[in-house]
Coordinates of C-alpha atoms and ligand atoms in Angstrom, one line a residue:
Chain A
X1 CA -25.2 5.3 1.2
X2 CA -23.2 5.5 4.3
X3 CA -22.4 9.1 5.7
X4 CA -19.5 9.8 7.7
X5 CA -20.7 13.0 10.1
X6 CA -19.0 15.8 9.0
X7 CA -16.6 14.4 6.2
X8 CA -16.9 16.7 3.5
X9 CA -13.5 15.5 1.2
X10 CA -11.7 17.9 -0.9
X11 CA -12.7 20.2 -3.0
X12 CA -14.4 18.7 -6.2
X13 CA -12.5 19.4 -9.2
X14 CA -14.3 17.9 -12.2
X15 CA -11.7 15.6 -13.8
X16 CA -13.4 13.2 -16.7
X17 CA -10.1 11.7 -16.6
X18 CA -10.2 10.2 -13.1
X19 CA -12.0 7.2 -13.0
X20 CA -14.1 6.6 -9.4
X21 CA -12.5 6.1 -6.1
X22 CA -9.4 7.7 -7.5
X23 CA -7.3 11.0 -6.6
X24 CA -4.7 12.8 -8.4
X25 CA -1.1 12.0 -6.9
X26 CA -0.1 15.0 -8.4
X27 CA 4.1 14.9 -9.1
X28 CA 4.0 11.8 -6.5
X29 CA 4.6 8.6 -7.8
X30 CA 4.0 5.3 -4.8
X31 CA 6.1 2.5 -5.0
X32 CA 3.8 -0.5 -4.5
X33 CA 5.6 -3.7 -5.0
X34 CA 5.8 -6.6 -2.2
X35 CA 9.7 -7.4 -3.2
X36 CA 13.0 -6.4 -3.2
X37 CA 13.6 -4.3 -6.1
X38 CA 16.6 -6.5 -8.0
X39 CA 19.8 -5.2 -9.2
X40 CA 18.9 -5.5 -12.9
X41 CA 20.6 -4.1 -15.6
X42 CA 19.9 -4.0 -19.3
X43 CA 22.6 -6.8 -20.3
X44 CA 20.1 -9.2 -17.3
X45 CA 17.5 -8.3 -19.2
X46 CA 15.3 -10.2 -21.6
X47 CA 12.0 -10.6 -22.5
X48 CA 10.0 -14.1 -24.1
X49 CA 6.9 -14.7 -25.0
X50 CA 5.6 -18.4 -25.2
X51 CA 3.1 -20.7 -24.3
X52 CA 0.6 -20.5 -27.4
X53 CA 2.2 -19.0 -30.5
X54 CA 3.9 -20.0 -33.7
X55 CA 7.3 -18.6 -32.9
X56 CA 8.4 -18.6 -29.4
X57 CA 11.6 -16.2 -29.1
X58 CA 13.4 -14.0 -26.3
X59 CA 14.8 -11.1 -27.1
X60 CA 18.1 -9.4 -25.4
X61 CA 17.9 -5.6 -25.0
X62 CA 19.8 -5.1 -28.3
X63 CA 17.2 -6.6 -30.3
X64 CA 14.2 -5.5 -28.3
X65 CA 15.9 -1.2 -28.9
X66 CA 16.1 -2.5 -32.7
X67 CA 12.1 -2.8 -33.0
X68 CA 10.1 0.7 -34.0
X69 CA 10.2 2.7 -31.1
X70 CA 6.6 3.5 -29.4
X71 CA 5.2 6.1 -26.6
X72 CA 2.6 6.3 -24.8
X73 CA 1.2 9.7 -23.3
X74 CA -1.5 9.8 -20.6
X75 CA -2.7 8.2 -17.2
X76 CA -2.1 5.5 -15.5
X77 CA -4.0 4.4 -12.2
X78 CA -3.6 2.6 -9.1
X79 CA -5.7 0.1 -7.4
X80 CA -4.4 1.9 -4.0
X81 CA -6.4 5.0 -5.4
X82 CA -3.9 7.6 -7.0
X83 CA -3.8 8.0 -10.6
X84 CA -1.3 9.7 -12.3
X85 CA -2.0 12.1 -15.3
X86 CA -0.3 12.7 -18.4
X87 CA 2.9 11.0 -17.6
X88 CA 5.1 9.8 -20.6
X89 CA 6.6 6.4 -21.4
X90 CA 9.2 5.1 -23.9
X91 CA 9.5 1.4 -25.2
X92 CA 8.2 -1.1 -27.6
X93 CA 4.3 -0.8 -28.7
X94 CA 3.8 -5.0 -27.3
X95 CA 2.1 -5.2 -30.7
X96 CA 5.9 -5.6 -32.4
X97 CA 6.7 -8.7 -30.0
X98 CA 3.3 -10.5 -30.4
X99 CA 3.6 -10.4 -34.7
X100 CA 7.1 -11.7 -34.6
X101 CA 5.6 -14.5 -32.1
X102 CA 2.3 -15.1 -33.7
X103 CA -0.3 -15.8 -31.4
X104 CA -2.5 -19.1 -31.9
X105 CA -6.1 -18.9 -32.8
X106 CA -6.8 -20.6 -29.6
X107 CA -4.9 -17.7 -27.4
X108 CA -7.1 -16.1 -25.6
X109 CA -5.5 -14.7 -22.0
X110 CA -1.6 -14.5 -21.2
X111 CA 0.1 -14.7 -18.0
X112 CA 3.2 -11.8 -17.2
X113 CA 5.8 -12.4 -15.7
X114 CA 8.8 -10.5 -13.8
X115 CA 12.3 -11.3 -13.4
X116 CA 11.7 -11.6 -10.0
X117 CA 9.1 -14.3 -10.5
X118 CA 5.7 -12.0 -9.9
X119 CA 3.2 -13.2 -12.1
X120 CA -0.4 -10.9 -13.2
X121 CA -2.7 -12.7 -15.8
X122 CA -4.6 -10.4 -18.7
X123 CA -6.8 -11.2 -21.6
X124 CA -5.2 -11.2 -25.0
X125 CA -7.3 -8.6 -26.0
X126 CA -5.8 -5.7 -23.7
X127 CA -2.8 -6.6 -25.1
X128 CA -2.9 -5.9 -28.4
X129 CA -4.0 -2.9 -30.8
X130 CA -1.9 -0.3 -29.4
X131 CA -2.7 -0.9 -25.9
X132 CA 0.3 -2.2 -24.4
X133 CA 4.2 -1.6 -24.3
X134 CA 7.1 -2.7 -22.9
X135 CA 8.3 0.6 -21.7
X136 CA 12.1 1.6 -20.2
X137 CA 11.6 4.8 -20.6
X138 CA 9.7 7.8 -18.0
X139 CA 9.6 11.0 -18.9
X140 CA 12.6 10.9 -21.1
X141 CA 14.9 9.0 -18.6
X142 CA 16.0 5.6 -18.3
X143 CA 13.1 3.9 -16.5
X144 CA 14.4 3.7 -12.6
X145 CA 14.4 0.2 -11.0
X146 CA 11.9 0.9 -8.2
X147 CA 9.4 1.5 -10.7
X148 CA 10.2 -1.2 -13.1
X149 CA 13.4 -0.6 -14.6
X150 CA 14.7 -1.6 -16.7
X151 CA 11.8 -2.3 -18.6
X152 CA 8.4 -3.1 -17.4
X153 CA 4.8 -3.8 -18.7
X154 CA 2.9 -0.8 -19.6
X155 CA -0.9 -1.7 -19.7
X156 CA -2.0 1.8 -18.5
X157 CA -6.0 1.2 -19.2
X158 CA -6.0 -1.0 -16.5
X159 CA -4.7 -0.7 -12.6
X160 CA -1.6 -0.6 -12.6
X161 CA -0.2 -3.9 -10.7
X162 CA -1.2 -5.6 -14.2
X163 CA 1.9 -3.6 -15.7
X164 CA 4.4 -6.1 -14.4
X165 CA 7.8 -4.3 -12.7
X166 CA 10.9 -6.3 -14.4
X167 CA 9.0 -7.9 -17.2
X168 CA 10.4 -10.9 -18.3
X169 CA 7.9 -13.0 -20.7
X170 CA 4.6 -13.5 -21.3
X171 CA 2.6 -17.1 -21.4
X172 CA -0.1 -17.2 -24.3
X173 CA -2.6 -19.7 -22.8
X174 CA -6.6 -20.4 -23.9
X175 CA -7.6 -20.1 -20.5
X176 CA -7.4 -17.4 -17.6
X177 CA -4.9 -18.2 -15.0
X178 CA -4.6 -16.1 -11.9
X179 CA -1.2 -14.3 -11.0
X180 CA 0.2 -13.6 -7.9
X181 CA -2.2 -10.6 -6.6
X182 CA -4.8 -12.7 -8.2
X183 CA -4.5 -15.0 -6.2
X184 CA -4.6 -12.7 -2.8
X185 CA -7.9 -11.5 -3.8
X186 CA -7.2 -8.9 -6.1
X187 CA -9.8 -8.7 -9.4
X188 CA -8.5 -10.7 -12.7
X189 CA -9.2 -7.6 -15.0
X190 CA -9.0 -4.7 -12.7
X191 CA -10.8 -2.1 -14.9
X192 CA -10.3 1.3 -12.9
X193 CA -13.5 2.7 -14.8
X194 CA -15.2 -0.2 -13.5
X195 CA -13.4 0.0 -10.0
X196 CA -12.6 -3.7 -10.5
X197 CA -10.3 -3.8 -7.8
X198 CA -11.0 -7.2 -6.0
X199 CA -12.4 -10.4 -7.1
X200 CA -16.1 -10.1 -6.4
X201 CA -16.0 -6.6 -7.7
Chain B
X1 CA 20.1 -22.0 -13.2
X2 CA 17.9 -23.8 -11.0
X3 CA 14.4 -24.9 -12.2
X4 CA 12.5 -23.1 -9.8
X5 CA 8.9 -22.2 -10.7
X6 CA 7.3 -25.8 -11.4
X7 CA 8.9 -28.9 -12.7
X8 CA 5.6 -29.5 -14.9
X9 CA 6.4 -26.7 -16.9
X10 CA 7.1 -28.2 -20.4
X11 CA 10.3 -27.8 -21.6
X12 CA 10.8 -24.6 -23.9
X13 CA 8.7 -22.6 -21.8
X14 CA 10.2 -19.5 -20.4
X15 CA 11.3 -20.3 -16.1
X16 CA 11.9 -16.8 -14.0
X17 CA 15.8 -16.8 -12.9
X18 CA 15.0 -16.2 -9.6
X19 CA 12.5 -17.8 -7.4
X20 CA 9.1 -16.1 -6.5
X21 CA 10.4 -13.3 -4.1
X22 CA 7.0 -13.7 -2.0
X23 CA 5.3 -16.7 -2.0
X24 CA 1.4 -15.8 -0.3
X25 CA 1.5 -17.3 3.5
X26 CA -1.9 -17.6 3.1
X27 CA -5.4 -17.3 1.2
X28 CA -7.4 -14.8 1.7
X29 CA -11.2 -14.5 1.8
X30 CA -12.3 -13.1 -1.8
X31 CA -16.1 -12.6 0.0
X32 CA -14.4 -10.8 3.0
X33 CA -12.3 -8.8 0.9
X34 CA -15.1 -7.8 -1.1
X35 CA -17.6 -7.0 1.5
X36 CA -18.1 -3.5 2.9
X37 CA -18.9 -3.7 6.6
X38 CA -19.5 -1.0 9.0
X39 CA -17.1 -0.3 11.9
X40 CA -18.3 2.1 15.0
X41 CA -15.4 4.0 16.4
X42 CA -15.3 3.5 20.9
X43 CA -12.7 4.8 21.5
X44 CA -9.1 7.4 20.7
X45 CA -5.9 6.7 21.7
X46 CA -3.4 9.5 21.2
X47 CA 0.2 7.8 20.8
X48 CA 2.4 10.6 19.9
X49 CA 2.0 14.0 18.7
X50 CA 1.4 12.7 15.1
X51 CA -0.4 9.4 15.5
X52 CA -3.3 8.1 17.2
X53 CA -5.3 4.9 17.5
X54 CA -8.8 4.6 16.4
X55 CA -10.8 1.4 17.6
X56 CA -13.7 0.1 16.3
X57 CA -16.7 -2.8 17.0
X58 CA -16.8 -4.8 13.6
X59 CA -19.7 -7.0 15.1
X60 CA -19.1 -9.3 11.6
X61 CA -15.3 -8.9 11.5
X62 CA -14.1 -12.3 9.9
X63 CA -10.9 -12.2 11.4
X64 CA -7.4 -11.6 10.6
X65 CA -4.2 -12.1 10.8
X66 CA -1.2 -10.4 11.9
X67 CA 0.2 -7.9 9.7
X68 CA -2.9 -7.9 7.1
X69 CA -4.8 -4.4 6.3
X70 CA -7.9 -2.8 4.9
X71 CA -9.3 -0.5 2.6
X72 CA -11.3 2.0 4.6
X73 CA -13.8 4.4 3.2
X74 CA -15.5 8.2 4.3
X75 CA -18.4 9.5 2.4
X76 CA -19.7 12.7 2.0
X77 CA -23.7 13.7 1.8
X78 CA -23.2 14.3 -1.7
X79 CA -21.8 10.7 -2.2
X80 CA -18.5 11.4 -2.9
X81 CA -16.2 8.9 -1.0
X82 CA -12.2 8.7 0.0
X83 CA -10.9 5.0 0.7
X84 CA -7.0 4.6 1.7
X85 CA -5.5 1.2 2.8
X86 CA -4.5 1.0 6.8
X87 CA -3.0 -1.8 8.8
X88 CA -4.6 -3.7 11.4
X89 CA -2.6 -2.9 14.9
X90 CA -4.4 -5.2 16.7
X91 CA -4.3 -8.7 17.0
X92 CA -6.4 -11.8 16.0
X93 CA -7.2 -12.8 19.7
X94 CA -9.4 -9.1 19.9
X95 CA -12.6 -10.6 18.2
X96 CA -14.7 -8.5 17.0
X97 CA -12.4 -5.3 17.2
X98 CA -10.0 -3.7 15.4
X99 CA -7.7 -1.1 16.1
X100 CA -5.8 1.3 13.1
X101 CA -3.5 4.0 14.1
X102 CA -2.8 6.7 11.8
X103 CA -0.3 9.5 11.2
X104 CA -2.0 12.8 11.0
X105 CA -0.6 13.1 7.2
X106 CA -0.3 17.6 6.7
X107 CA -3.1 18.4 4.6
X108 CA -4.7 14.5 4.6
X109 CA -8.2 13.9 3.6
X110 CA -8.3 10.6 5.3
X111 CA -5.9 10.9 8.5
X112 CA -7.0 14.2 8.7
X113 CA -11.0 13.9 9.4
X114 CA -10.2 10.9 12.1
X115 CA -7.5 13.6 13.7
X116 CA -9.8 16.3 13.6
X117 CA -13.5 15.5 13.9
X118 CA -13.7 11.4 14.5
X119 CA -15.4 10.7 17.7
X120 CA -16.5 7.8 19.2
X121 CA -19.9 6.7 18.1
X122 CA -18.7 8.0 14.1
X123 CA -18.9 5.2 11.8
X124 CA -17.2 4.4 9.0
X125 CA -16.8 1.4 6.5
X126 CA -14.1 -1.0 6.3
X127 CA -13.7 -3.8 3.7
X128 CA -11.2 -6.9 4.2
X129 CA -8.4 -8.5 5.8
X130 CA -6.9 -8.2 2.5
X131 CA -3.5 -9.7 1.9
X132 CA -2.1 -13.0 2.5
X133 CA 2.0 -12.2 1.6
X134 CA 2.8 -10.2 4.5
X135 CA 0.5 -12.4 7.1
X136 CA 2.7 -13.7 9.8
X137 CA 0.7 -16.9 11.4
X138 CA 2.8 -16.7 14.6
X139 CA 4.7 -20.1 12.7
X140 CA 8.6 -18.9 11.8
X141 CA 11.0 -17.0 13.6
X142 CA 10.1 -13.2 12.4
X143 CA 12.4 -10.7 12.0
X144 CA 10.2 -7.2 11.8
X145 CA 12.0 -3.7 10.5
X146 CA 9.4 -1.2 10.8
X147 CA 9.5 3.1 10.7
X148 CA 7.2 5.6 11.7
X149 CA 3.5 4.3 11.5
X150 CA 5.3 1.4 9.5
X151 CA 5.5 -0.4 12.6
X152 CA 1.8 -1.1 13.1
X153 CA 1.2 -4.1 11.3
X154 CA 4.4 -5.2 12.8
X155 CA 2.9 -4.3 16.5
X156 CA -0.3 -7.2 15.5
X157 CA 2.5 -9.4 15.1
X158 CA 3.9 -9.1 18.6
X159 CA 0.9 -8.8 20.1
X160 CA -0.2 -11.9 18.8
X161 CA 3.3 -13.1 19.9
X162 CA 2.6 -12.1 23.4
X163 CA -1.0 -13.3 23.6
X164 CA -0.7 -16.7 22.6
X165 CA 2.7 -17.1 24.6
X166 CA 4.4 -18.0 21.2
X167 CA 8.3 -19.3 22.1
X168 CA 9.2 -18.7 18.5
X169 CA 11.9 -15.8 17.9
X170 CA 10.7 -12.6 17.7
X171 CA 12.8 -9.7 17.1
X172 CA 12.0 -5.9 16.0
X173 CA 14.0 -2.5 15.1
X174 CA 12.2 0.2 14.9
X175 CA 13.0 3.7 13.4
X176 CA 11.5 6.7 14.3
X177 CA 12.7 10.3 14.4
X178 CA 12.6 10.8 18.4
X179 CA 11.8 9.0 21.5
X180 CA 8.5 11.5 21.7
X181 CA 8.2 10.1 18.1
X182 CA 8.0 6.3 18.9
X183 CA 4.6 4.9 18.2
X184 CA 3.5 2.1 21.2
X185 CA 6.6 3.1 23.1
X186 CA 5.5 1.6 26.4
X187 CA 4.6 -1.5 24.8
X188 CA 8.0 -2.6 23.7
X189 CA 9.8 -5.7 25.4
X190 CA 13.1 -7.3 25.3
X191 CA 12.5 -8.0 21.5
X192 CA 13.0 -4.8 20.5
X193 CA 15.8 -2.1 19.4
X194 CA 14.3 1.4 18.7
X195 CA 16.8 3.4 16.4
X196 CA 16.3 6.8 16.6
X197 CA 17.4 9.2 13.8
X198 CA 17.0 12.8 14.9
X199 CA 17.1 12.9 18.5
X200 CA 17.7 10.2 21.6
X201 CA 17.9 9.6 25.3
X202 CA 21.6 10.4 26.8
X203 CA 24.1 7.0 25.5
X204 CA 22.1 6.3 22.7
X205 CA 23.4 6.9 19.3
X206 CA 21.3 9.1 16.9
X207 CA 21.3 8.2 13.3
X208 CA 19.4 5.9 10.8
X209 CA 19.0 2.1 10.6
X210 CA 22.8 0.5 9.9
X211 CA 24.2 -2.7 8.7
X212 CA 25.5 -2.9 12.4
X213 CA 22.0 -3.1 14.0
X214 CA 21.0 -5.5 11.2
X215 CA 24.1 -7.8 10.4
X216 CA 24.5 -9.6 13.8
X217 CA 20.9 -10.8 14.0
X218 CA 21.7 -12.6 10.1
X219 CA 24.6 -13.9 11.8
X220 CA 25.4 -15.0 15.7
X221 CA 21.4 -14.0 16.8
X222 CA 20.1 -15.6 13.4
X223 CA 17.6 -19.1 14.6
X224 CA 17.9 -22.6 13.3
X225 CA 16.2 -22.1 10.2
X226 CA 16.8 -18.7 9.5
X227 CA 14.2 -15.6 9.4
X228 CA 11.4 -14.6 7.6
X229 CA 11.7 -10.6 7.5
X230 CA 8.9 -8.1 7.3
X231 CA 10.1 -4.5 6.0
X232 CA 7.4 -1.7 6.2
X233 CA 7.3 1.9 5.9
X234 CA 7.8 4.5 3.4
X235 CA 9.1 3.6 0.3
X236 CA 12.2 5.3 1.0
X237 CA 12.6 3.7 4.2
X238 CA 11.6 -0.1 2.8
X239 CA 14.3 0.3 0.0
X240 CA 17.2 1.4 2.5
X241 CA 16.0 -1.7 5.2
X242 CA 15.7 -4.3 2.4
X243 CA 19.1 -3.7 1.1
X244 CA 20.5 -4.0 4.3
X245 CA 19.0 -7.1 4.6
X246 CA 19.6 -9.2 1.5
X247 CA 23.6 -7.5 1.8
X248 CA 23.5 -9.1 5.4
X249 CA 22.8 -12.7 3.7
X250 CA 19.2 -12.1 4.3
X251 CA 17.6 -14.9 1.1
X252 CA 15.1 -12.4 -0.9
X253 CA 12.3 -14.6 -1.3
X254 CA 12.2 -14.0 2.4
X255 CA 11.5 -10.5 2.5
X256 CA 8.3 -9.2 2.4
X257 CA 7.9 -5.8 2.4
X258 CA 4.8 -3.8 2.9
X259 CA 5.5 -0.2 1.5
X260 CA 3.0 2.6 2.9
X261 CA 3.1 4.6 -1.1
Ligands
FAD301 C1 -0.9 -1.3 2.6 C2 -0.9 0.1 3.2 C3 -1.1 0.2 4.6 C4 -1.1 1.4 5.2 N1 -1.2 1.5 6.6 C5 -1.1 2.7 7.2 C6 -1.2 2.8 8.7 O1 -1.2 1.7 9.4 N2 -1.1 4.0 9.2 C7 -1.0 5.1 8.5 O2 -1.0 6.2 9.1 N3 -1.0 5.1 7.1 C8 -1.0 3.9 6.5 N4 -1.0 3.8 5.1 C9 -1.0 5.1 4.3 C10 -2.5 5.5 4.1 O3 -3.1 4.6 3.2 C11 -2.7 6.9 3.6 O4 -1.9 7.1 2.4 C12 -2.4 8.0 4.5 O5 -3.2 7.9 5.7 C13 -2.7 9.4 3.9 O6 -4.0 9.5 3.5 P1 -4.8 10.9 3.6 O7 -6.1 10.7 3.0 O8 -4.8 11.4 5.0 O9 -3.9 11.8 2.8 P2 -4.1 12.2 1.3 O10 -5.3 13.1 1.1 O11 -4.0 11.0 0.4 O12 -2.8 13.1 1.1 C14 -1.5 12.5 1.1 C15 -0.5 13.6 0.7 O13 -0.8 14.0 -0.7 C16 -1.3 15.4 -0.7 N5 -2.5 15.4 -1.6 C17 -3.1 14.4 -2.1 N6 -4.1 14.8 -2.9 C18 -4.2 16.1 -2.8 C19 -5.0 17.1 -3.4 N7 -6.0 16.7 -4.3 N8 -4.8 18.3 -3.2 C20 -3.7 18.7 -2.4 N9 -2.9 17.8 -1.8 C21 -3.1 16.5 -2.0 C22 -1.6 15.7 0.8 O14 -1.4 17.1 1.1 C23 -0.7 14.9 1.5 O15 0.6 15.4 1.7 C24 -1.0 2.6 4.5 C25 -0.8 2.5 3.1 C26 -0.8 1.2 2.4 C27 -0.7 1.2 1.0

């Protein structure tokens, strides 16, 4: 252990909710994106999911609001360090997408992508069982653009640059395939609990 | 619609409708980004009332480029550590060094031990460069819009500019809220155009960054070739500058913006 003379840090408040490295942003909420936020609006929007499945399909905004509607309340976290508690999402549990698309046996990772062309690779297996959405809803409002809006990837068990701004499709693939923060040396799972933050971690 | 992410991709497979917004400049060192190193403060620099520069030895310092950062880390006796990314202010060609200056954030863990009780000899840990998308390799003609402590990574860039004797265009407009305000004031050349927003000198306009500063560089001042642009700052601040650009003609897959949370 490295000391720092006479750096004693805030106050400890025992949180079991925040994972190491972390602090509570409180009512803040960083923007963290490397791109112009785009000019989006729900009739842009569609999401696809393709690559390995049975049933490739896009779906507009329309038919994506017609699939049984799915929240998410608690915490997300950032690889920058703030987490966010008990915040409140509306959207789509990903679960509804992936059974109309019907994943291959041999699926086993996916690759994200935005509208604007970011990419962030996950296993299948954070995907599925309830712990994923495509949200377009915060807190009971129409999900803003800087933040994702209209509808972005909500994978909150994970650091958050895996839930992709602008979502626009997922690629099933049987092999891991590194996105674009992947690539610039940020961690291909990025479990906050295990402070997987960049590759090597 | 243009076929722009690969023209392997088999046909049926889902293209993006716009072109990756920020291609990585370069690759980045996954062992350097994951290594912790030490870094001994030498020496303080106060800059304005509100910002100082810290430099540190990094005897095993890979090297960086300009505009790249770090994640730096404190940690308390009882082992409980703070880490907060900070830009790298100085350039490539000061091996072994590094330089960070930091806003003395009201009430900030981080910024506020280095403002208050950092002195030279005080070491800390560093880990990185990390980042390759808003690197600048002194190769295009940069365009940099920086505000408040926003402009650091921007200040490695012309630095690096100035040190190597680049000839490639270089221009910067920087926001801050005052001349007092104005991070590396003295260090500023004919590339750049400080706008202030609260208070300026006598004959210089007061008010924030305008499609009138930003428009004629896209246009009569623009170089063969065009600009990469490098937005940082606070969100706020990296929204308003981006939209100017891309409403100035400014493509967006050649915008990179570094936002500071
Ligand atoms: C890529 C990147 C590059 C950056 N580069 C620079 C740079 O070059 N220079 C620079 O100055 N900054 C830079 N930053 C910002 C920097 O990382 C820090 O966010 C900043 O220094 C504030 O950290 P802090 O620990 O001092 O403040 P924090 O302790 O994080 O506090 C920030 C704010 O939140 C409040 N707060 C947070 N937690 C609590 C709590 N538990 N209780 C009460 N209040 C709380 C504080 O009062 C304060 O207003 C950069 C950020 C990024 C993402």
């Amino acid at each position: 252990m490295n000391v720092t003379r006479g750096f004693t840090g805030r106050p400890r408040v025992q949180n079991a909710g925040l994972p190491p490295g972390q602090y509570d942003a409180g009512d803040d909420w960083p923007v963290l994106s490397a791109e112009v936020t785009p000019d989006l609006t729900p009739a842009d929007w569609s999401f696809r999911i393709d690559g390995l499945v049975a049933a490739p399909r896009t779906w507009d905004w329309a038919e994506a609001h017609a699939l049984p509607a799915s929240a998410y309340e608690g915490d997300i976290h950032c690889v920058t360090s703030w987490s966010k508690f008990g915040v409140r999402f509306g959207g789509v549990s990903l679960d509804a997408f992936l059974e109309a698309a019907r994943p291959d046996a041999s699926a086993t990772h996916a690759v994200a992508y935005s509208h604007t062309g970011y990419t962030t690779n996950l296993p299948l297996a954070d995907l599925t069982g309830g712990r994923a959405w495509i949200a377009w809803e915060y807190e009971g409002q129409p999900l803003p653009a800087e933040h994702g809006g209209p509808a972005r990837l909500l994978v909150p068990h994970l650091y958050f640059w895996k839930s992709a701004k602008w979502i626009a499709g997922l690629r099933l693939l049987d092999h891991d395939e590194p996105g674009f923060w992947e690539q610039n040396g940020y961690h291909a799972r990025g479990n906050p609990w295990e402070e997987q933050r960049y590759s090597g971690d | 619609m243009t076929r722009t992410t690969s023209d392997t991709t088999a046909p049926g497979l889902f293209v993006p409708p716009t072109r990756f917004a920020v291609p990585g400049r370069i690759a980045v060192s996954n062992r350097e980004a994951a290594r912790w190193q030490t870094a001994t403060l030498t020496e303080v620099r106060r800059e304005t009332p509100h910002a100082s520069t810290f430099r540190f030895a990094v005897p095993g310092w890979a090297g960086h480029l300009p505009g790249q950062h770090l994640m730096l880390r404190l940690t308390a006796d009882d082992g409980y550590t703070a880490q907060r990314h900070y830009s790298i202010a100085s350039p490539p060609e000061d091996a072994g060094h590094i330089e960070l200056t930091l806003d003395h954030v009201e009430g900030g863990e981080v910024s506020g031990w280095f403002h208050t009780l950092a002195k030279p000899g005080d070491e800390v840990e560093v880990r990185g460069p990390l980042s390759g998308f808003f690197a600048w390799p002194g190769d295009r003609p940069a365009l940099l819009i920086g505000a408040g402590s926003g402009v650091v990574p921007l200040m490695s860039m012309i630095r690096h500019h100035r040190m190597r004797s680049l000839t490639v265009p270089l221009r910067l407009l920087v926001s801050a809220r005052g001349p007092e305000e104005l991070i590396y004031a003295r260090e500023y050349g004919a590339e750049t155009t400080p706008v202030f927003t609260r208070r300026a000198p006598e004959g210089v306009p007061v008010g924030r960054l305008s499609a009138s500063q930003v428009a004629p560089l896209l246009a009569a001042e623009q170089p063969p070739g065009g600009w990469e642009a490098y937005v940082c700052g606070s969100n706020t601040f990296a929204e308003h500058a981006s939209r100017l650009l891309v409403a100035a003609g400014q493509p967006v897959d050649r915008i990179r913006i570094e936002r500071f949370g």
